[in-house]
């Protein structure tokens, strides 16, 4: 693939042009964009490479680490579920996820997790890269771990765990992921 990038999928013309421009300007190595409006797929694009050596094409099923970019969407979905009465910020997580109560975590609430006060900011042992996509395994690790401080007594950024904690509560309460 030399010159223009091979874009797979479809999107409205302006969005497709912007997606293509990111590659033309050198801002992208590989990317995927998908959007729905009112439950209907309106854009689905993939292009470029999934490795720096440009040997593996970026495909529709290429996994990408997005770090904290999903936290705003997570907070919005949780706020909507709270507004609809499906979630409660002050409800103990262990009420819906009994295994989570282990190691002194029975009183941790959704609010504590969202505000990084649960004391569960990371893992004591290294997690192999291919393990991060195994949702149930990571949730089991979190359920089994002890807080680093008494929950609610301090705050510390939970970059590795908050998405799994909140996501598991959301899944158990709403049936959605």
PDB file of C-alpha atoms in Angstrom:
ATOM      1  CA  UNK A   1       0.000   0.000   0.000  1.00  0.00           C
ATOM      2  CA  UNK A   2       1.777   3.104  -1.207  1.00  0.00           C
ATOM      3  CA  UNK A   3       0.359   6.573  -1.772  1.00  0.00           C
ATOM      4  CA  UNK A   4      -3.290   6.897  -0.825  1.00  0.00           C
ATOM      5  CA  UNK A   5      -4.460   4.745   2.048  1.00  0.00           C
ATOM      6  CA  UNK A   6      -6.908   1.929   1.339  1.00  0.00           C
ATOM      7  CA  UNK A   7     -10.016   2.711   3.404  1.00  0.00           C
ATOM      8  CA  UNK A   8     -12.453  -0.113   4.046  1.00  0.00           C
ATOM      9  CA  UNK A   9     -16.073   0.573   4.933  1.00  0.00           C
ATOM     10  CA  UNK A  10     -18.452   3.454   4.416  1.00  0.00           C
ATOM     11  CA  UNK A  11     -19.374   6.814   5.920  1.00  0.00           C
ATOM     12  CA  UNK A  12     -20.996  10.099   4.930  1.00  0.00           C
ATOM     13  CA  UNK A  13     -18.771  12.004   2.443  1.00  0.00           C
ATOM     14  CA  UNK A  14     -17.547  14.707   4.883  1.00  0.00           C
ATOM     15  CA  UNK A  15     -16.603  12.142   7.520  1.00  0.00           C
ATOM     16  CA  UNK A  16     -14.879   9.956   4.937  1.00  0.00           C
ATOM     17  CA  UNK A  17     -12.918  12.999   3.704  1.00  0.00           C
ATOM     18  CA  UNK A  18     -11.815  13.881   7.255  1.00  0.00           C
ATOM     19  CA  UNK A  19     -10.794  10.268   7.925  1.00  0.00           C
ATOM     20  CA  UNK A  20      -8.797  10.174   4.678  1.00  0.00           C
ATOM     21  CA  UNK A  21      -7.180  13.567   5.467  1.00  0.00           C
ATOM     22  CA  UNK A  22      -5.778  12.252   8.766  1.00  0.00           C
ATOM     23  CA  UNK A  23      -3.795   9.691   6.803  1.00  0.00           C
ATOM     24  CA  UNK A  24      -2.783  12.120   4.038  1.00  0.00           C
ATOM     25  CA  UNK A  25      -1.454  14.554   6.665  1.00  0.00           C
ATOM     26  CA  UNK A  26       0.493  11.807   8.445  1.00  0.00           C
ATOM     27  CA  UNK A  27      -1.639  12.020  11.597  1.00  0.00           C
ATOM     28  CA  UNK A  28      -2.625   8.333  11.487  1.00  0.00           C
ATOM     29  CA  UNK A  29      -0.812   5.039  11.168  1.00  0.00           C
ATOM     30  CA  UNK A  30      -3.956   2.950  11.503  1.00  0.00           C
ATOM     31  CA  UNK A  31      -7.473   3.740  12.626  1.00  0.00           C
ATOM     32  CA  UNK A  32     -11.003   2.479  12.998  1.00  0.00           C
ATOM     33  CA  UNK A  33     -14.133   4.596  13.390  1.00  0.00           C
ATOM     34  CA  UNK A  34     -17.655   3.345  13.857  1.00  0.00           C
ATOM     35  CA  UNK A  35     -20.774   5.362  14.723  1.00  0.00           C
ATOM     36  CA  UNK A  36     -24.438   4.630  15.238  1.00  0.00           C
ATOM     37  CA  UNK A  37     -27.374   7.048  15.204  1.00  0.00           C
ATOM     38  CA  UNK A  38     -30.679   5.897  16.678  1.00  0.00           C
ATOM     39  CA  UNK A  39     -29.458   2.307  16.523  1.00  0.00           C
ATOM     40  CA  UNK A  40     -28.521   2.522  12.846  1.00  0.00           C
ATOM     41  CA  UNK A  41     -24.922   2.129  11.659  1.00  0.00           C
ATOM     42  CA  UNK A  42     -24.008   5.394   9.912  1.00  0.00           C
ATOM     43  CA  UNK A  43     -20.217   5.085   9.665  1.00  0.00           C
ATOM     44  CA  UNK A  44     -17.851   2.126   9.696  1.00  0.00           C
ATOM     45  CA  UNK A  45     -14.272   2.769   8.551  1.00  0.00           C
ATOM     46  CA  UNK A  46     -10.904   1.040   8.939  1.00  0.00           C
ATOM     47  CA  UNK A  47      -7.582   1.839   7.276  1.00  0.00           C
ATOM     48  CA  UNK A  48      -3.820   1.867   7.618  1.00  0.00           C
ATOM     49  CA  UNK A  49      -1.530  -0.383   9.622  1.00  0.00           C
ATOM     50  CA  UNK A  50      -1.683  -2.003  13.050  1.00  0.00           C
ATOM     51  CA  UNK A  51       2.109  -2.030  13.467  1.00  0.00           C
ATOM     52  CA  UNK A  52       4.825   0.606  13.027  1.00  0.00           C
ATOM     53  CA  UNK A  53       6.654  -1.515  10.485  1.00  0.00           C
ATOM     54  CA  UNK A  54       3.556  -1.377   8.255  1.00  0.00           C
ATOM     55  CA  UNK A  55       3.391  -5.135   7.800  1.00  0.00           C
ATOM     56  CA  UNK A  56      -0.029  -5.857   9.359  1.00  0.00           C
ATOM     57  CA  UNK A  57      -3.036  -4.084   7.847  1.00  0.00           C
ATOM     58  CA  UNK A  58      -5.420  -2.367  10.249  1.00  0.00           C
ATOM     59  CA  UNK A  59      -8.622  -4.398   9.930  1.00  0.00           C
ATOM     60  CA  UNK A  60     -12.182  -4.193  11.133  1.00  0.00           C
ATOM     61  CA  UNK A  61     -11.317  -6.477  14.063  1.00  0.00           C
ATOM     62  CA  UNK A  62      -7.963  -4.950  15.083  1.00  0.00           C
ATOM     63  CA  UNK A  63      -7.832  -4.399  18.857  1.00  0.00           C
ATOM     64  CA  UNK A  64      -6.605  -1.019  20.071  1.00  0.00           C
ATOM     65  CA  UNK A  65      -5.680   0.219  23.530  1.00  0.00           C
ATOM     66  CA  UNK A  66      -7.625   3.445  24.054  1.00  0.00           C
ATOM     67  CA  UNK A  67      -6.415   4.225  27.594  1.00  0.00           C
ATOM     68  CA  UNK A  68      -8.709   6.747  29.284  1.00  0.00           C
ATOM     69  CA  UNK A  69     -10.632   7.948  26.255  1.00  0.00           C
ATOM     70  CA  UNK A  70     -13.597   5.787  27.198  1.00  0.00           C
ATOM     71  CA  UNK A  71     -14.058   7.289  30.663  1.00  0.00           C
ATOM     72  CA  UNK A  72     -16.247  10.163  29.449  1.00  0.00           C
ATOM     73  CA  UNK A  73     -18.535   7.735  27.633  1.00  0.00           C
ATOM     74  CA  UNK A  74     -18.560   5.470  30.691  1.00  0.00           C
ATOM     75  CA  UNK A  75     -19.537   8.343  32.995  1.00  0.00           C
ATOM     76  CA  UNK A  76     -22.265   9.460  30.578  1.00  0.00           C
ATOM     77  CA  UNK A  77     -23.751   5.959  30.330  1.00  0.00           C
ATOM     78  CA  UNK A  78     -23.651   5.553  34.115  1.00  0.00           C
ATOM     79  CA  UNK A  79     -25.290   8.961  34.659  1.00  0.00           C
ATOM     80  CA  UNK A  80     -28.064   8.017  32.221  1.00  0.00           C
ATOM     81  CA  UNK A  81     -28.578   4.667  33.972  1.00  0.00           C
ATOM     82  CA  UNK A  82     -28.721   6.452  37.360  1.00  0.00           C
ATOM     83  CA  UNK A  83     -31.227   8.949  35.938  1.00  0.00           C
ATOM     84  CA  UNK A  84     -33.334   6.048  34.643  1.00  0.00           C
ATOM     85  CA  UNK A  85     -33.196   4.308  38.044  1.00  0.00           C
ATOM     86  CA  UNK A  86     -31.158   1.350  36.787  1.00  0.00           C
ATOM     87  CA  UNK A  87     -28.039   2.262  38.790  1.00  0.00           C
ATOM     88  CA  UNK A  88     -27.491   4.013  42.123  1.00  0.00           C
ATOM     89  CA  UNK A  89     -24.248   5.808  42.958  1.00  0.00           C
ATOM     90  CA  UNK A  90     -24.568   4.892  46.656  1.00  0.00           C
ATOM     91  CA  UNK A  91     -25.414   1.211  46.180  1.00  0.00           C
ATOM     92  CA  UNK A  92     -22.686  -1.173  47.331  1.00  0.00           C
ATOM     93  CA  UNK A  93     -21.054  -2.863  44.344  1.00  0.00           C
ATOM     94  CA  UNK A  94     -21.139  -6.218  46.167  1.00  0.00           C
ATOM     95  CA  UNK A  95     -24.958  -6.091  46.185  1.00  0.00           C
ATOM     96  CA  UNK A  96     -24.862  -6.916  42.477  1.00  0.00           C
ATOM     97  CA  UNK A  97     -21.417  -8.515  42.319  1.00  0.00           C
ATOM     98  CA  UNK A  98     -21.142 -10.683  45.482  1.00  0.00           C
ATOM     99  CA  UNK A  99     -17.587 -11.855  44.741  1.00  0.00           C
ATOM    100  CA  UNK A 100     -16.476  -8.216  44.911  1.00  0.00           C
ATOM    101  CA  UNK A 101     -17.100  -8.170  48.700  1.00  0.00           C
ATOM    102  CA  UNK A 102     -13.910 -10.211  49.344  1.00  0.00           C
ATOM    103  CA  UNK A 103     -10.975  -8.663  51.192  1.00  0.00           C
ATOM    104  CA  UNK A 104     -12.940  -5.866  52.877  1.00  0.00           C
ATOM    105  CA  UNK A 105     -14.644  -4.413  49.807  1.00  0.00           C
ATOM    106  CA  UNK A 106     -18.296  -5.031  50.811  1.00  0.00           C
ATOM    107  CA  UNK A 107     -19.045  -1.334  51.449  1.00  0.00           C
ATOM    108  CA  UNK A 108     -17.450   0.084  48.280  1.00  0.00           C
ATOM    109  CA  UNK A 109     -20.060   1.981  46.274  1.00  0.00           C
ATOM    110  CA  UNK A 110     -20.290   2.900  42.632  1.00  0.00           C
ATOM    111  CA  UNK A 111     -19.578   6.512  43.665  1.00  0.00           C
ATOM    112  CA  UNK A 112     -16.323   5.451  45.354  1.00  0.00           C
ATOM    113  CA  UNK A 113     -15.209   3.592  42.235  1.00  0.00           C
ATOM    114  CA  UNK A 114     -16.098   6.479  39.913  1.00  0.00           C
ATOM    115  CA  UNK A 115     -14.294   9.001  42.145  1.00  0.00           C
ATOM    116  CA  UNK A 116     -11.214   6.766  42.511  1.00  0.00           C
ATOM    117  CA  UNK A 117     -11.730   6.259  46.264  1.00  0.00           C
ATOM    118  CA  UNK A 118     -12.103   2.462  46.278  1.00  0.00           C
ATOM    119  CA  UNK A 119      -8.419   1.772  46.980  1.00  0.00           C
ATOM    120  CA  UNK A 120      -8.168  -0.458  43.903  1.00  0.00           C
ATOM    121  CA  UNK A 121      -5.884   1.565  41.667  1.00  0.00           C
ATOM    122  CA  UNK A 122      -3.779  -1.250  40.287  1.00  0.00           C
ATOM    123  CA  UNK A 123      -2.639  -4.844  40.517  1.00  0.00           C
ATOM    124  CA  UNK A 124       0.142  -6.236  42.709  1.00  0.00           C
ATOM    125  CA  UNK A 125       1.256  -8.628  39.977  1.00  0.00           C
ATOM    126  CA  UNK A 126       1.977  -7.975  36.324  1.00  0.00           C
ATOM    127  CA  UNK A 127      -0.884  -8.678  33.936  1.00  0.00           C
ATOM    128  CA  UNK A 128       0.212 -10.194  30.591  1.00  0.00           C
ATOM    129  CA  UNK A 129      -0.931  -8.071  27.617  1.00  0.00           C
ATOM    130  CA  UNK A 130      -3.231 -10.772  26.237  1.00  0.00           C
ATOM    131  CA  UNK A 131      -5.002 -11.017  29.606  1.00  0.00           C
ATOM    132  CA  UNK A 132      -6.461  -7.491  29.474  1.00  0.00           C
ATOM    133  CA  UNK A 133      -9.070  -8.534  26.902  1.00  0.00           C
ATOM    134  CA  UNK A 134     -10.313 -11.400  29.082  1.00  0.00           C
ATOM    135  CA  UNK A 135     -13.046  -9.478  30.901  1.00  0.00           C
ATOM    136  CA  UNK A 136     -14.097 -12.240  33.298  1.00  0.00           C
ATOM    137  CA  UNK A 137     -10.499 -12.971  34.322  1.00  0.00           C
ATOM    138  CA  UNK A 138      -9.700  -9.327  35.089  1.00  0.00           C
ATOM    139  CA  UNK A 139     -12.965  -8.919  37.005  1.00  0.00           C
ATOM    140  CA  UNK A 140     -12.134 -12.045  39.039  1.00  0.00           C
ATOM    141  CA  UNK A 141      -8.713 -10.573  39.883  1.00  0.00           C
ATOM    142  CA  UNK A 142     -10.331  -7.313  41.000  1.00  0.00           C
ATOM    143  CA  UNK A 143     -12.946  -9.153  43.067  1.00  0.00           C
ATOM    144  CA  UNK A 144     -10.199 -11.098  44.858  1.00  0.00           C
ATOM    145  CA  UNK A 145      -7.884  -8.169  45.604  1.00  0.00           C
ATOM    146  CA  UNK A 146      -7.690  -6.125  48.801  1.00  0.00           C
ATOM    147  CA  UNK A 147      -7.952  -2.321  48.752  1.00  0.00           C
ATOM    148  CA  UNK A 148      -4.689  -0.422  49.225  1.00  0.00           C
ATOM    149  CA  UNK A 149      -6.411   1.887  51.748  1.00  0.00           C
ATOM    150  CA  UNK A 150      -9.734   1.901  53.601  1.00  0.00           C
ATOM    151  CA  UNK A 151     -12.332   2.569  50.889  1.00  0.00           C
ATOM    152  CA  UNK A 152     -13.659   6.123  50.949  1.00  0.00           C
ATOM    153  CA  UNK A 153     -10.798   7.436  53.116  1.00  0.00           C
ATOM    154  CA  UNK A 154      -8.519   8.626  50.310  1.00  0.00           C
ATOM    155  CA  UNK A 155      -8.359   8.999  46.553  1.00  0.00           C
ATOM    156  CA  UNK A 156      -5.891   7.610  44.045  1.00  0.00           C
ATOM    157  CA  UNK A 157      -6.284   7.338  40.300  1.00  0.00           C
ATOM    158  CA  UNK A 158      -7.650   3.914  39.247  1.00  0.00           C
ATOM    159  CA  UNK A 159      -6.422   3.798  35.616  1.00  0.00           C
ATOM    160  CA  UNK A 160      -6.371   0.014  35.321  1.00  0.00           C
ATOM    161  CA  UNK A 161      -9.454  -0.971  37.284  1.00  0.00           C
ATOM    162  CA  UNK A 162     -12.240   1.614  37.145  1.00  0.00           C
ATOM    163  CA  UNK A 163     -13.492   0.594  33.712  1.00  0.00           C
ATOM    164  CA  UNK A 164     -13.752  -3.048  34.726  1.00  0.00           C
ATOM    165  CA  UNK A 165     -15.391  -2.264  38.084  1.00  0.00           C
ATOM    166  CA  UNK A 166     -17.966   0.150  36.695  1.00  0.00           C
ATOM    167  CA  UNK A 167     -18.450  -1.918  33.550  1.00  0.00           C
ATOM    168  CA  UNK A 168     -19.140  -5.080  35.533  1.00  0.00           C
ATOM    169  CA  UNK A 169     -21.700  -3.308  37.738  1.00  0.00           C
ATOM    170  CA  UNK A 170     -23.310  -1.808  34.620  1.00  0.00           C
ATOM    171  CA  UNK A 171     -23.430  -5.223  32.929  1.00  0.00           C
ATOM    172  CA  UNK A 172     -24.928  -6.947  35.963  1.00  0.00           C
ATOM    173  CA  UNK A 173     -27.558  -4.243  36.577  1.00  0.00           C
ATOM    174  CA  UNK A 174     -28.583  -3.463  32.999  1.00  0.00           C
ATOM    175  CA  UNK A 175     -27.694  -6.625  31.095  1.00  0.00           C
ATOM    176  CA  UNK A 176     -25.724  -4.494  28.619  1.00  0.00           C
ATOM    177  CA  UNK A 177     -22.036  -3.978  27.952  1.00  0.00           C
TER     178      UNK A 177
END
